[in-house]
PDB file of C-alpha atoms in Angstrom:
ATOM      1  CA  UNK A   1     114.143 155.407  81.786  1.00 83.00           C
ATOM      2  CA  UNK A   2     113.032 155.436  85.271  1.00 89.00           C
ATOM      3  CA  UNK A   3     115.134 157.877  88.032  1.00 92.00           C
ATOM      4  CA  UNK A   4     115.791 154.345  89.579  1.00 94.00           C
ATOM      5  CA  UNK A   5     117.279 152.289  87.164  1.00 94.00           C
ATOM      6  CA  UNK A   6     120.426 151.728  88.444  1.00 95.00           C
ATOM      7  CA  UNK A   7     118.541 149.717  91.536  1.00 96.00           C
ATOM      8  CA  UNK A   8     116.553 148.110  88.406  1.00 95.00           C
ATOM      9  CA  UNK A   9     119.680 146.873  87.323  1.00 95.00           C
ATOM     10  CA  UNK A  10     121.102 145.773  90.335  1.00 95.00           C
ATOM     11  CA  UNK A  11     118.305 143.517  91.264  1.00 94.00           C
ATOM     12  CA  UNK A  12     118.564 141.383  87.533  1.00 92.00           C
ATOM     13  CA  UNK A  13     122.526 140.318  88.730  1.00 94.00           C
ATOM     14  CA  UNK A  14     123.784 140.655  85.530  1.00 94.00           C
ATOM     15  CA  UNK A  15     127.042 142.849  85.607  1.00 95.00           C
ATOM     16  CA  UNK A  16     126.617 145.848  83.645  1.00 94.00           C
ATOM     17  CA  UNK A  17     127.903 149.134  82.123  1.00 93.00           C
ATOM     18  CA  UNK A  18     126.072 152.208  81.097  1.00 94.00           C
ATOM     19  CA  UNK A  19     127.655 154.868  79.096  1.00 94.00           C
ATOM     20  CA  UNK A  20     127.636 158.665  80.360  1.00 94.00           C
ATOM     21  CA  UNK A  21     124.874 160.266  79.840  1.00 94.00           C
ATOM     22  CA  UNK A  22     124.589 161.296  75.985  1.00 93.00           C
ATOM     23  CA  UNK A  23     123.221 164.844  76.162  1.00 93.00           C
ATOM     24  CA  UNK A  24     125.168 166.466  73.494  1.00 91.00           C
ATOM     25  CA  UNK A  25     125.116 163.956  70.404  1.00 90.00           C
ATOM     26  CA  UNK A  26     123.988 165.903  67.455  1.00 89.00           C
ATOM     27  CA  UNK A  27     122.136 163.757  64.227  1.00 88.00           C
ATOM     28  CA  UNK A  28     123.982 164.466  61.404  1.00 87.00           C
ATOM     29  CA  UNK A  29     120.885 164.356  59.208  1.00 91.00           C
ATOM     30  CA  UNK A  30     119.192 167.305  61.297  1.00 93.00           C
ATOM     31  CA  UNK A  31     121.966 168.874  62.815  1.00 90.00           C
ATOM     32  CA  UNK A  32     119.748 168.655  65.285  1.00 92.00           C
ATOM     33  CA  UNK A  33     120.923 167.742  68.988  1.00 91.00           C
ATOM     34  CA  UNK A  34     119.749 164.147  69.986  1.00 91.00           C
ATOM     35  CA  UNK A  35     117.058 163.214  72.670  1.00 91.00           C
ATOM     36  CA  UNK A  36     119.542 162.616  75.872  1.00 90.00           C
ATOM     37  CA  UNK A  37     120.563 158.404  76.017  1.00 91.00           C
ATOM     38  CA  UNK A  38     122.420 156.098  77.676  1.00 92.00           C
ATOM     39  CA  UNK A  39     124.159 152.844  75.971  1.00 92.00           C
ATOM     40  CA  UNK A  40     124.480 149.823  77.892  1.00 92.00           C
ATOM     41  CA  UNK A  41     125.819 146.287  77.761  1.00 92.00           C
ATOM     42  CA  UNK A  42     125.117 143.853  79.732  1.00 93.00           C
ATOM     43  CA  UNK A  43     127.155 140.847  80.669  1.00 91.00           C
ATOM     44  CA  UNK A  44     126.020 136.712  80.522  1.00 92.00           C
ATOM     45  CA  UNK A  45     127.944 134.032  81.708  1.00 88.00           C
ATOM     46  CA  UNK A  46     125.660 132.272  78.778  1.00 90.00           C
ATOM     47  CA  UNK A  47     124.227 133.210  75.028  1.00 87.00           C
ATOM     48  CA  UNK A  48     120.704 135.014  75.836  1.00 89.00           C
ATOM     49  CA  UNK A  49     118.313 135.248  73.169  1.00 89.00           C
ATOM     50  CA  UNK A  50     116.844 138.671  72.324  1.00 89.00           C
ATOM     51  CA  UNK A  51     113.009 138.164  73.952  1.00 91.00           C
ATOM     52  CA  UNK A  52     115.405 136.861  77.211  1.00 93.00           C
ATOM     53  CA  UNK A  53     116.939 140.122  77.113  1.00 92.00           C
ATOM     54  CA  UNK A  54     113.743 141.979  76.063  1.00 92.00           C
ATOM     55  CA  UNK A  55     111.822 140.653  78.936  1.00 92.00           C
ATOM     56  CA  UNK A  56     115.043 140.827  81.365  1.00 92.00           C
ATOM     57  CA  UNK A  57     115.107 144.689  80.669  1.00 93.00           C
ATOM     58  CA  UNK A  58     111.282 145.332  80.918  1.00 93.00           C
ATOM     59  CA  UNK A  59     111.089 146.821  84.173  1.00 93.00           C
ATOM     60  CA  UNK A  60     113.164 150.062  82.592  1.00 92.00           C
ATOM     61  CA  UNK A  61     110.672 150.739  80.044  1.00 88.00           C
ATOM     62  CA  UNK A  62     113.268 149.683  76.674  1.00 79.00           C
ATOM     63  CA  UNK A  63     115.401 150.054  75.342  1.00 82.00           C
ATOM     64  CA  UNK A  64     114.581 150.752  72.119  1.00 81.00           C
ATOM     65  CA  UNK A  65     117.417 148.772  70.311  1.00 86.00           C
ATOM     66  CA  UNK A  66     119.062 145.656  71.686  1.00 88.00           C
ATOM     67  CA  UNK A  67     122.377 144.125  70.046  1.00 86.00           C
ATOM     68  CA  UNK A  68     124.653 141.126  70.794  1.00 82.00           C
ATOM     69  CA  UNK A  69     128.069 142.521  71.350  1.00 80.00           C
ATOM     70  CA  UNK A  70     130.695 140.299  70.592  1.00 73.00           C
ATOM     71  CA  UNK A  71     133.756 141.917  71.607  1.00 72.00           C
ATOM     72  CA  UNK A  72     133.969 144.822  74.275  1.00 75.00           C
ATOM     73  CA  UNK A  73     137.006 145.969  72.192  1.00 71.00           C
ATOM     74  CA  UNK A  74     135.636 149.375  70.989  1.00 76.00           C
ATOM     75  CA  UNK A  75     133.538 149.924  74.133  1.00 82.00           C
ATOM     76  CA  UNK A  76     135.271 152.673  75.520  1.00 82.00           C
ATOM     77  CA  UNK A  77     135.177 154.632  72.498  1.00 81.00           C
ATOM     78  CA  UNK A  78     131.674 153.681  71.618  1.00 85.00           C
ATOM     79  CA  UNK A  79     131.015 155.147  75.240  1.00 90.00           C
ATOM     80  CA  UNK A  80     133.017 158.001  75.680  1.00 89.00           C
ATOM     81  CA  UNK A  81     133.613 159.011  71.882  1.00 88.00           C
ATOM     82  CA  UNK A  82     137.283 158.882  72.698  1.00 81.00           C
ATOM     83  CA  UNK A  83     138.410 158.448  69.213  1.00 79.00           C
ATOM     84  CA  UNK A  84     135.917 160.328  67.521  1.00 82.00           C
ATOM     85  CA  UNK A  85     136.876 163.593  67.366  1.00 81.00           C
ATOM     86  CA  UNK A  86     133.614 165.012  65.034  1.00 84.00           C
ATOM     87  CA  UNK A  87     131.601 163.820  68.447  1.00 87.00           C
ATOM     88  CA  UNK A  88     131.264 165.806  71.843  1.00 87.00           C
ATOM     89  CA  UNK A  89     133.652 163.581  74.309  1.00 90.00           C
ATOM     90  CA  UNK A  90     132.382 162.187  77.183  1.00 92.00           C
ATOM     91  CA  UNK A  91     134.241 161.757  81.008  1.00 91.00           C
ATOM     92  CA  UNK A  92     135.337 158.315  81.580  1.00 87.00           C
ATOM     93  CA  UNK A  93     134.188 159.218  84.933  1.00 90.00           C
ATOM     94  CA  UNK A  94     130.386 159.314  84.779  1.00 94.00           C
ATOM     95  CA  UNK A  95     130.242 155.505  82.818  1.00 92.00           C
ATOM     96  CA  UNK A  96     128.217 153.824  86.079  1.00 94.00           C
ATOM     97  CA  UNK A  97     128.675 149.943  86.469  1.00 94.00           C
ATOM     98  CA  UNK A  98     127.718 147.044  88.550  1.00 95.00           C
ATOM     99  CA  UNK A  99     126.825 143.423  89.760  1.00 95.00           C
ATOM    100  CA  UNK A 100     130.681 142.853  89.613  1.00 92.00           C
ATOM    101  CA  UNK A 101     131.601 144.230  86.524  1.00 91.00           C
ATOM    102  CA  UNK A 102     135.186 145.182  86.673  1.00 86.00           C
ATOM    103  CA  UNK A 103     135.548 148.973  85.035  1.00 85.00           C
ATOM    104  CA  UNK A 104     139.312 148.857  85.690  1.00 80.00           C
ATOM    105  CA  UNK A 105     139.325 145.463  83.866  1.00 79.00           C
ATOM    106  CA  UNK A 106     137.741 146.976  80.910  1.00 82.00           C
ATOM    107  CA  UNK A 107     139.679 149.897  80.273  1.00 78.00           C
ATOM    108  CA  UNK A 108     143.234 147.843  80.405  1.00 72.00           C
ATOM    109  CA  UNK A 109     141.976 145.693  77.630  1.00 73.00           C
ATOM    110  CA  UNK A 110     140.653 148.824  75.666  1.00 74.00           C
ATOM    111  CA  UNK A 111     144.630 149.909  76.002  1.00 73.00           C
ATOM    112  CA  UNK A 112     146.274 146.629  75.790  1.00 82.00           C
ATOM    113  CA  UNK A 113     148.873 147.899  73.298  1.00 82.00           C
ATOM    114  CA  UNK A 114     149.685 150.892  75.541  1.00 83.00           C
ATOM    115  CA  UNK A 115     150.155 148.463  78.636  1.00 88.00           C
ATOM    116  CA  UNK A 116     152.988 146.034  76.656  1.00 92.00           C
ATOM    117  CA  UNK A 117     154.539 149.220  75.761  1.00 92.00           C
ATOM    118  CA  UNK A 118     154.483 150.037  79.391  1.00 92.00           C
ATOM    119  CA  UNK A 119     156.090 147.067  80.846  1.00 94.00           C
ATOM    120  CA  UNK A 120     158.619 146.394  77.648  1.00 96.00           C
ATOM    121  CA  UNK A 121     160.108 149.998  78.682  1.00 95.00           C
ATOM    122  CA  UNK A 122     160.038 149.021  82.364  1.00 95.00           C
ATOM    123  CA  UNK A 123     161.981 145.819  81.196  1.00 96.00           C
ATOM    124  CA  UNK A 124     164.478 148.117  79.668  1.00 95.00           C
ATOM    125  CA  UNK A 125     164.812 151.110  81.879  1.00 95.00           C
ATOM    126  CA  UNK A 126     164.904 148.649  84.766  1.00 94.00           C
ATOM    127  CA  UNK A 127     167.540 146.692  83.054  1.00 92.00           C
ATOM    128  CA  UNK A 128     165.426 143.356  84.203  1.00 95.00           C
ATOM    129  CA  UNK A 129     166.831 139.910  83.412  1.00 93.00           C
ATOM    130  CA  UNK A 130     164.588 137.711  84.793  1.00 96.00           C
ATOM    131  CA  UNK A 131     160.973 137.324  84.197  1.00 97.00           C
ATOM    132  CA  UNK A 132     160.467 136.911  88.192  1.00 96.00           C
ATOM    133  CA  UNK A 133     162.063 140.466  88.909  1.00 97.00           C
ATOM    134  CA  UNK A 134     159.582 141.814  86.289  1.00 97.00           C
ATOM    135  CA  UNK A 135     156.814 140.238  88.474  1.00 97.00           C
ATOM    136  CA  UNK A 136     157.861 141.688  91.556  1.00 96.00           C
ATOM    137  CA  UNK A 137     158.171 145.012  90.411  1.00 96.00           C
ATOM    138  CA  UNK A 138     154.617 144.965  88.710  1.00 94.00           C
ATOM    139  CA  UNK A 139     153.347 143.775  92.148  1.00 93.00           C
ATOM    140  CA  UNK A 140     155.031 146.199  93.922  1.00 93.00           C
ATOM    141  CA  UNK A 141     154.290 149.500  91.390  1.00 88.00           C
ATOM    142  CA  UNK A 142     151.304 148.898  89.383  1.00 83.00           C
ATOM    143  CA  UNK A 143     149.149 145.999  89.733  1.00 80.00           C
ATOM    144  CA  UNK A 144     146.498 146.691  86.841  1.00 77.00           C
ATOM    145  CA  UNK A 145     149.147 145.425  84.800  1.00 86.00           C
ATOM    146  CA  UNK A 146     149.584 142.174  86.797  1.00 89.00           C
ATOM    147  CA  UNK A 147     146.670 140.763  84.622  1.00 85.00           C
ATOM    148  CA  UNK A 148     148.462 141.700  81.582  1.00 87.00           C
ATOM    149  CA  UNK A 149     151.524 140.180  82.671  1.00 92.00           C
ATOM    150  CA  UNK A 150     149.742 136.886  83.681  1.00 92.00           C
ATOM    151  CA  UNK A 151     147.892 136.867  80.216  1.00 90.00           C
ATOM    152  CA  UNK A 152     151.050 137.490  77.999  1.00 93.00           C
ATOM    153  CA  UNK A 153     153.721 135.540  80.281  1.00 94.00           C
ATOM    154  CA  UNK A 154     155.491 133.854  77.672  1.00 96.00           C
ATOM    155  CA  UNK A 155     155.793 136.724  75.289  1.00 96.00           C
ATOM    156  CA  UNK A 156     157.424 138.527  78.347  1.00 97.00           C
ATOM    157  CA  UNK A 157     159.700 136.350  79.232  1.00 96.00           C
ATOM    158  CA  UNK A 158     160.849 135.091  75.912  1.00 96.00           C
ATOM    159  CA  UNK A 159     161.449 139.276  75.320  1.00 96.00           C
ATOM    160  CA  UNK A 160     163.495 139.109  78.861  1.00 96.00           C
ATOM    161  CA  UNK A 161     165.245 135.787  77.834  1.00 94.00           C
ATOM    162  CA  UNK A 162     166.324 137.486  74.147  1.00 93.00           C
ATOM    163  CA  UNK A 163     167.361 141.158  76.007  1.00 90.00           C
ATOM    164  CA  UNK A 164     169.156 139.078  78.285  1.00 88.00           C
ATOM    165  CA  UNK A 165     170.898 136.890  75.529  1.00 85.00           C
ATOM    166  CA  UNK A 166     171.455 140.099  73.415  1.00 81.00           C
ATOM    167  CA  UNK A 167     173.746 141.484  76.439  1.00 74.00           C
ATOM    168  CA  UNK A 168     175.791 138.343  76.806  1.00 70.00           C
ATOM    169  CA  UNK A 169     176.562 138.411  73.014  1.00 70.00           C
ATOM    170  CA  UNK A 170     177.589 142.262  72.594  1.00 71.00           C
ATOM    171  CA  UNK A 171     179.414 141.752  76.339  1.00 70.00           C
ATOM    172  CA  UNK A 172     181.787 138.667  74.895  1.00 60.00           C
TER     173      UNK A 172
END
């Protein structure tokens, strides 16, 4: 890969996201450690065929293996070997991105589950009994999850309406 690919990259305006550098991945054939890599994805508004992509990616000499990815879901771990504790981890820190690709974005939705969690407890702890207040107070504390809340609107209020209902019946 040329020492300027990131340039390279910038100049096709596609957003993209490269993986750390993989410099400790062993093959568990050999036991062997791995020639040093990089994974990638790349990110169309529209389906690109594979000699699209091939020719699209020429200037950094490969890669060697191209693959439609349908889902990002997976990404994160795929990049970073989060969840795959028989592989050497990599920092969330050195994944490098561009063209308008929104790393922030793409590490919510790798923890979506985590993030309800997050605002059903703020819900309770805060005592909240309208969906509004819940807004405000994402807005005000922790705005990654404003997306979240946006996205999954009615299952958040619906769980504010039922809390709320809940109260009135144990209160009399």
């Amino acid at each position: 890969m040329p020492s300027n690919y990131l340039q390279i990259l910038e100049e096709i305006h596609v957003p993209f996201m490269l993986s750390p550098w993989h410099d400790k991945d062993i093959d568990p054939k050999t036991g062997k450690a791995k020639k040093a890599h990089k994974h990638g994805v790349l990110y169309f508004e529209r389906l690109k065929s594979y000699s699209q992509v091939v020719a699209l990616l020429e200037p950094l000499n490969g890669p060697e293996y191209i693959e439609i990815v349908h889902s990002t879901v997976g990404m994160y771990d795929y990049f970073t070997h989060a969840e795959t504790p028989s592989k050497e981890p990599y920092n969330v820190d050195d994944i490098q991105y561009g063209c308008g690709f929104d790393l922030s974005e793409f590490l919510a939705l790798q923890n979506q589950t985590g993030q309800i969690n997050e605002i059903l407890t703020i819900i309770d702890n805060k005592d909240i009994r309208e969906f509004n207040d819940l807004v405000r107070i994402i807005r005000e504390n922790d705005t990654n999850l404003l997306k979240l809340l946006a996205s999954k609107s009615y299952f958040f209020s619906r769980y504010i309406d039922s809390v709320r209902y809940g109260r009135l019946d144990r209160e009399g």
